[in-house]
Amino acid sequence: MSAVSMRRTHLSLLIKPAAGLCNIRCTYCFYRDLSNLSNTHDTQANNKIMTRETSDKLIERALDSGASDITFAFQGGEPTLAGLDFFEHFVNSVNTRNNRTARKIKISYAVQTNGISINNDFAKFFKENRFLLGLSLDGTKDTHDFFRTDASGGGTFTKVLKCAELFDKTGVEYNILTVITAQIARHIEKIYSFYKKHNLAYLQFITCLDPFGRTKPDFYSLTPELYERFLIKLFDLWYADLSAGNYISIRFFDNLVRAAAGEPCEQCGMSADGSCPGQFVIESDGTVYPCDFYCLTEWRMGNIFDLSFEQLANSANMLRFRESSKLDSQKCAACDMFKLCRGGCRRDREVSVYNIEGQNKYCAALYNFLSHAEHKLYLIARQFGGNKH
């Protein structure tokens, strides 16, 4: 396990300014599952808003890392619960420190949100500071409100659509993030049509996570069979639109085109060798973990008050995380779809009702889907290179 240098590289940080705090109740929330585990980090400390002292130390560490460009991405819980003043202070602190440096570092911002707390002031701020927003929407009103309700049990679909309208009005860049549950998978044709009707043309679909150690599927669990049918149906709809000159950006398919073109993929779980390089996930108290799916005591890497990002990158738990993420190289090397598949997310190799530990539960689903889509992906790659994204 070799050391990693942070010099002259891109630094991407996933920050949880409001920790696990959230203003809605999603049935399938994996973060709530993490907080309920007995071996998780201090949940009391983790349910506090990040202080300015912590955010300033985080910014100091990031800008002193030697990276030539930095992405500050905010997630939760619901990150906007930290308040607009938190984000205003954060951006001002970044600008002040960056202006003092001899070389100007390229800064990018992103926020993943449920949209419930966002008002005109928030939207204006995001636009002025070029934030990219990921807005969570689980399809149509029926599928969305089935899973995503407010504290009183009321559906949040209407509020999310109003947030999207506000983003359109103010010119905020945003993607739609949809969690693929069994219900979403069964209704993807209707959902895709709904997104097109509302001009939602930048889409990300994220597989629903079952809790750690779950040996029986829940009612929302995404089975491999459902995932395979979902991917094939969505791809065929997407390809038909693309062939007709109507391009819809679907992140996974965009990255498959990159892979087919022989270009690097930017999506997590699609590195060229199938391993996971790890992330820097920063909790509200400054504690750092290698992945937002593994914010557990056993994977704690350290704290930004104590360690630089280069030290964190070479911490024992980061190196262990990378090592344990390596694929069954013999099996994958013999697979004719690995050049596109890349092995998928490490989390999908956890033991579950669908697989044994170390095997991706969606392996067969991905193989069958890619066998269906391979020819068309290479046609797109030859026509556009990797630039159809």
mmCIF file of C-alpha atoms in Angstrom, residues 38-203:
data_model
loop_
_atom_site.group_PDB
_atom_site.id
_atom_site.type_symbol
_atom_site.label_atom_id
_atom_site.label_comp_id
_atom_site.label_asym_id
_atom_site.label_seq_id
_atom_site.Cartn_x
_atom_site.Cartn_y
_atom_site.Cartn_z
ATOM 1 C CA SER A 38 -23.741 0.328 18.042
ATOM 2 C CA ASN A 39 -20.260 0.810 16.578
ATOM 3 C CA THR A 40 -20.947 4.161 14.959
ATOM 4 C CA HIS A 41 -19.192 7.350 16.012
ATOM 5 C CA ASP A 42 -20.567 9.607 18.760
ATOM 6 C CA THR A 43 -24.081 10.314 17.484
ATOM 7 C CA GLN A 44 -24.647 13.072 20.040
ATOM 8 C CA ALA A 45 -21.617 14.982 18.786
ATOM 9 C CA ASN A 46 -22.643 14.159 15.255
ATOM 10 C CA ASN A 47 -26.038 15.882 15.542
ATOM 11 C CA LYS A 48 -24.652 19.395 15.826
ATOM 12 C CA ILE A 49 -24.127 22.159 13.274
ATOM 13 C CA MET A 50 -20.508 22.602 12.207
ATOM 14 C CA THR A 51 -18.914 25.530 14.024
ATOM 15 C CA ARG A 52 -17.086 28.336 12.243
ATOM 16 C CA GLU A 53 -13.898 27.227 13.961
ATOM 17 C CA THR A 54 -14.264 23.792 12.375
ATOM 18 C CA SER A 55 -15.185 25.120 8.923
ATOM 19 C CA ASP A 56 -12.259 27.555 9.008
ATOM 20 C CA LYS A 57 -9.833 24.779 9.947
ATOM 21 C CA LEU A 58 -11.267 22.628 7.149
ATOM 22 C CA ILE A 59 -10.770 25.458 4.651
ATOM 23 C CA GLU A 60 -7.231 26.088 5.917
ATOM 24 C CA ARG A 61 -6.311 22.414 5.530
ATOM 25 C CA ALA A 62 -7.857 22.245 2.050
ATOM 26 C CA LEU A 63 -6.164 25.344 0.648
ATOM 27 C CA ASP A 64 -2.837 24.350 2.198
ATOM 28 C CA SER A 65 -3.024 20.850 0.666
ATOM 29 C CA GLY A 66 -1.241 21.832 -2.534
ATOM 30 C CA ALA A 67 -4.216 20.859 -4.691
ATOM 31 C CA SER A 68 -4.667 22.935 -7.822
ATOM 32 C CA ASP A 69 -8.449 22.702 -7.696
ATOM 33 C CA ILE A 70 -10.828 21.870 -4.855
ATOM 34 C CA THR A 71 -14.460 20.803 -4.739
ATOM 35 C CA PHE A 72 -16.374 21.506 -1.541
ATOM 36 C CA ALA A 73 -19.514 19.351 -1.653
ATOM 37 C CA PHE A 74 -22.113 19.508 1.125
ATOM 38 C CA GLN A 75 -24.361 16.627 2.087
ATOM 39 C CA GLY A 76 -26.322 15.395 5.085
ATOM 40 C CA GLY A 77 -28.712 14.726 6.632
ATOM 41 C CA GLU A 78 -29.928 17.951 5.133
ATOM 42 C CA PRO A 79 -26.989 20.385 4.747
ATOM 43 C CA THR A 80 -29.135 23.535 4.362
ATOM 44 C CA LEU A 81 -30.186 23.136 8.009
ATOM 45 C CA ALA A 82 -26.780 24.644 8.812
ATOM 46 C CA GLY A 83 -28.341 27.924 7.627
ATOM 47 C CA LEU A 84 -27.544 30.411 4.891
ATOM 48 C CA ASP A 85 -25.155 32.249 7.203
ATOM 49 C CA PHE A 86 -23.009 29.095 7.460
ATOM 50 C CA PHE A 87 -22.597 28.933 3.679
ATOM 51 C CA GLU A 88 -22.015 32.691 3.370
ATOM 52 C CA HIS A 89 -19.248 32.510 5.975
ATOM 53 C CA PHE A 90 -17.769 29.419 4.318
ATOM 54 C CA VAL A 91 -17.547 30.999 0.854
ATOM 55 C CA ASN A 92 -16.225 34.288 2.259
ATOM 56 C CA SER A 93 -13.545 32.422 4.182
ATOM 57 C CA VAL A 94 -12.507 30.468 1.089
ATOM 58 C CA ASN A 95 -12.314 33.643 -1.005
ATOM 59 C CA THR A 96 -10.359 35.559 1.635
ATOM 60 C CA ARG A 97 -7.785 32.810 2.087
ATOM 61 C CA ASN A 98 -7.548 32.034 -1.631
ATOM 62 C CA ASN A 99 -6.929 35.691 -2.468
ATOM 63 C CA ARG A 100 -3.935 35.669 -0.132
ATOM 64 C CA THR A 101 -2.239 32.785 -1.932
ATOM 65 C CA ALA A 102 0.384 33.325 -4.608
ATOM 66 C CA ARG A 103 -1.480 31.012 -6.949
ATOM 67 C CA LYS A 104 -5.260 31.051 -7.177
ATOM 68 C CA ILE A 105 -6.848 27.663 -6.592
ATOM 69 C CA LYS A 106 -9.868 26.715 -8.701
ATOM 70 C CA ILE A 107 -12.840 26.289 -6.337
ATOM 71 C CA SER A 108 -16.084 24.449 -7.042
ATOM 72 C CA TYR A 109 -19.139 24.013 -4.797
ATOM 73 C CA ALA A 110 -21.962 21.484 -4.715
ATOM 74 C CA VAL A 111 -24.869 20.738 -2.387
ATOM 75 C CA GLN A 112 -27.144 17.716 -2.201
ATOM 76 C CA THR A 113 -30.520 18.764 -0.804
ATOM 77 C CA ASN A 114 -34.142 17.743 -0.394
ATOM 78 C CA GLY A 115 -35.054 21.337 -1.307
ATOM 79 C CA ILE A 116 -37.462 21.876 1.584
ATOM 80 C CA SER A 117 -35.519 24.678 3.328
ATOM 81 C CA ILE A 118 -34.423 26.556 0.208
ATOM 82 C CA ASN A 119 -35.928 30.022 -0.270
ATOM 83 C CA ASN A 120 -35.190 32.964 -2.592
ATOM 84 C CA ASP A 121 -32.161 34.064 -0.573
ATOM 85 C CA PHE A 122 -30.632 30.590 -0.670
ATOM 86 C CA ALA A 123 -31.274 30.274 -4.417
ATOM 87 C CA LYS A 124 -29.760 33.692 -5.132
ATOM 88 C CA PHE A 125 -26.667 32.803 -3.097
ATOM 89 C CA PHE A 126 -26.231 29.483 -4.906
ATOM 90 C CA LYS A 127 -26.523 31.202 -8.280
ATOM 91 C CA GLU A 128 -24.086 34.002 -7.417
ATOM 92 C CA ASN A 129 -21.493 31.541 -6.142
ATOM 93 C CA ARG A 130 -21.955 28.959 -8.904
ATOM 94 C CA PHE A 131 -23.065 26.083 -6.706
ATOM 95 C CA LEU A 132 -24.195 22.893 -8.432
ATOM 96 C CA LEU A 133 -27.264 21.515 -6.650
ATOM 97 C CA GLY A 134 -28.363 17.908 -6.444
ATOM 98 C CA LEU A 135 -32.116 17.954 -5.783
ATOM 99 C CA SER A 136 -33.653 14.745 -4.454
ATOM 100 C CA LEU A 137 -36.840 13.708 -6.234
ATOM 101 C CA ASP A 138 -38.118 10.141 -6.329
ATOM 102 C CA GLY A 139 -40.162 10.217 -9.492
ATOM 103 C CA THR A 140 -43.851 11.089 -9.606
ATOM 104 C CA LYS A 141 -45.986 12.230 -6.681
ATOM 105 C CA ASP A 142 -47.040 8.663 -5.900
ATOM 106 C CA THR A 143 -43.545 7.201 -5.720
ATOM 107 C CA HIS A 144 -41.949 10.261 -4.115
ATOM 108 C CA ASP A 145 -44.476 10.776 -1.327
ATOM 109 C CA PHE A 146 -44.513 7.039 -0.620
ATOM 110 C CA PHE A 147 -40.972 7.334 0.776
ATOM 111 C CA ARG A 148 -40.163 10.992 1.428
ATOM 112 C CA THR A 149 -42.384 12.687 4.017
ATOM 113 C CA ASP A 150 -41.990 15.602 6.412
ATOM 114 C CA ALA A 151 -41.982 15.272 10.207
ATOM 115 C CA SER A 152 -45.790 15.289 10.302
ATOM 116 C CA GLY A 153 -46.031 12.482 7.749
ATOM 117 C CA GLY A 154 -47.087 14.695 4.853
ATOM 118 C CA GLY A 155 -45.643 14.226 1.386
ATOM 119 C CA THR A 156 -42.901 16.573 0.150
ATOM 120 C CA PHE A 157 -43.354 16.189 -3.619
ATOM 121 C CA THR A 158 -45.024 19.583 -4.170
ATOM 122 C CA LYS A 159 -42.324 21.387 -2.185
ATOM 123 C CA VAL A 160 -39.552 19.747 -4.222
ATOM 124 C CA LEU A 161 -41.160 20.744 -7.510
ATOM 125 C CA LYS A 162 -41.494 24.326 -6.242
ATOM 126 C CA CYS A 163 -37.780 24.264 -5.395
ATOM 127 C CA ALA A 164 -36.981 23.090 -8.941
ATOM 128 C CA GLU A 165 -39.116 25.948 -10.310
ATOM 129 C CA LEU A 166 -37.207 28.385 -8.080
ATOM 130 C CA PHE A 167 -33.897 27.031 -9.411
ATOM 131 C CA ASP A 168 -35.138 27.455 -12.976
ATOM 132 C CA LYS A 169 -36.274 31.004 -12.252
ATOM 133 C CA THR A 170 -33.009 32.063 -10.619
ATOM 134 C CA GLY A 171 -30.719 30.140 -12.981
ATOM 135 C CA VAL A 172 -29.295 27.710 -10.413
ATOM 136 C CA GLU A 173 -27.626 24.674 -12.003
ATOM 137 C CA TYR A 174 -29.064 21.449 -10.657
ATOM 138 C CA ASN A 175 -29.399 17.718 -11.216
ATOM 139 C CA ILE A 176 -32.215 15.465 -10.088
ATOM 140 C CA LEU A 177 -31.154 12.657 -7.739
ATOM 141 C CA THR A 178 -33.456 9.636 -7.607
ATOM 142 C CA VAL A 179 -33.016 6.638 -5.306
ATOM 143 C CA ILE A 180 -33.800 3.382 -7.115
ATOM 144 C CA THR A 181 -36.114 1.401 -4.871
ATOM 145 C CA ALA A 182 -38.242 -1.547 -5.963
ATOM 146 C CA GLN A 183 -41.104 0.881 -6.531
ATOM 147 C CA ILE A 184 -39.025 3.257 -8.672
ATOM 148 C CA ALA A 185 -37.660 0.353 -10.718
ATOM 149 C CA ARG A 186 -41.142 -0.933 -11.499
ATOM 150 C CA HIS A 187 -42.360 2.471 -12.728
ATOM 151 C CA ILE A 188 -39.300 3.870 -14.499
ATOM 152 C CA GLU A 189 -41.062 4.383 -17.856
ATOM 153 C CA LYS A 190 -43.692 6.609 -16.239
ATOM 154 C CA ILE A 191 -41.052 8.421 -14.157
ATOM 155 C CA TYR A 192 -38.754 9.055 -17.116
ATOM 156 C CA SER A 193 -41.707 10.456 -19.081
ATOM 157 C CA PHE A 194 -42.593 12.692 -16.131
ATOM 158 C CA TYR A 195 -39.030 14.047 -15.917
ATOM 159 C CA LYS A 196 -39.023 14.827 -19.633
ATOM 160 C CA LYS A 197 -42.382 16.574 -19.388
ATOM 161 C CA HIS A 198 -41.001 18.859 -16.676
ATOM 162 C CA ASN A 199 -37.728 19.511 -18.566
ATOM 163 C CA LEU A 200 -35.639 17.739 -15.953
ATOM 164 C CA ALA A 201 -32.791 16.764 -18.246
ATOM 165 C CA TYR A 202 -29.906 16.103 -15.822
ATOM 166 C CA LEU A 203 -30.537 12.921 -13.880
#
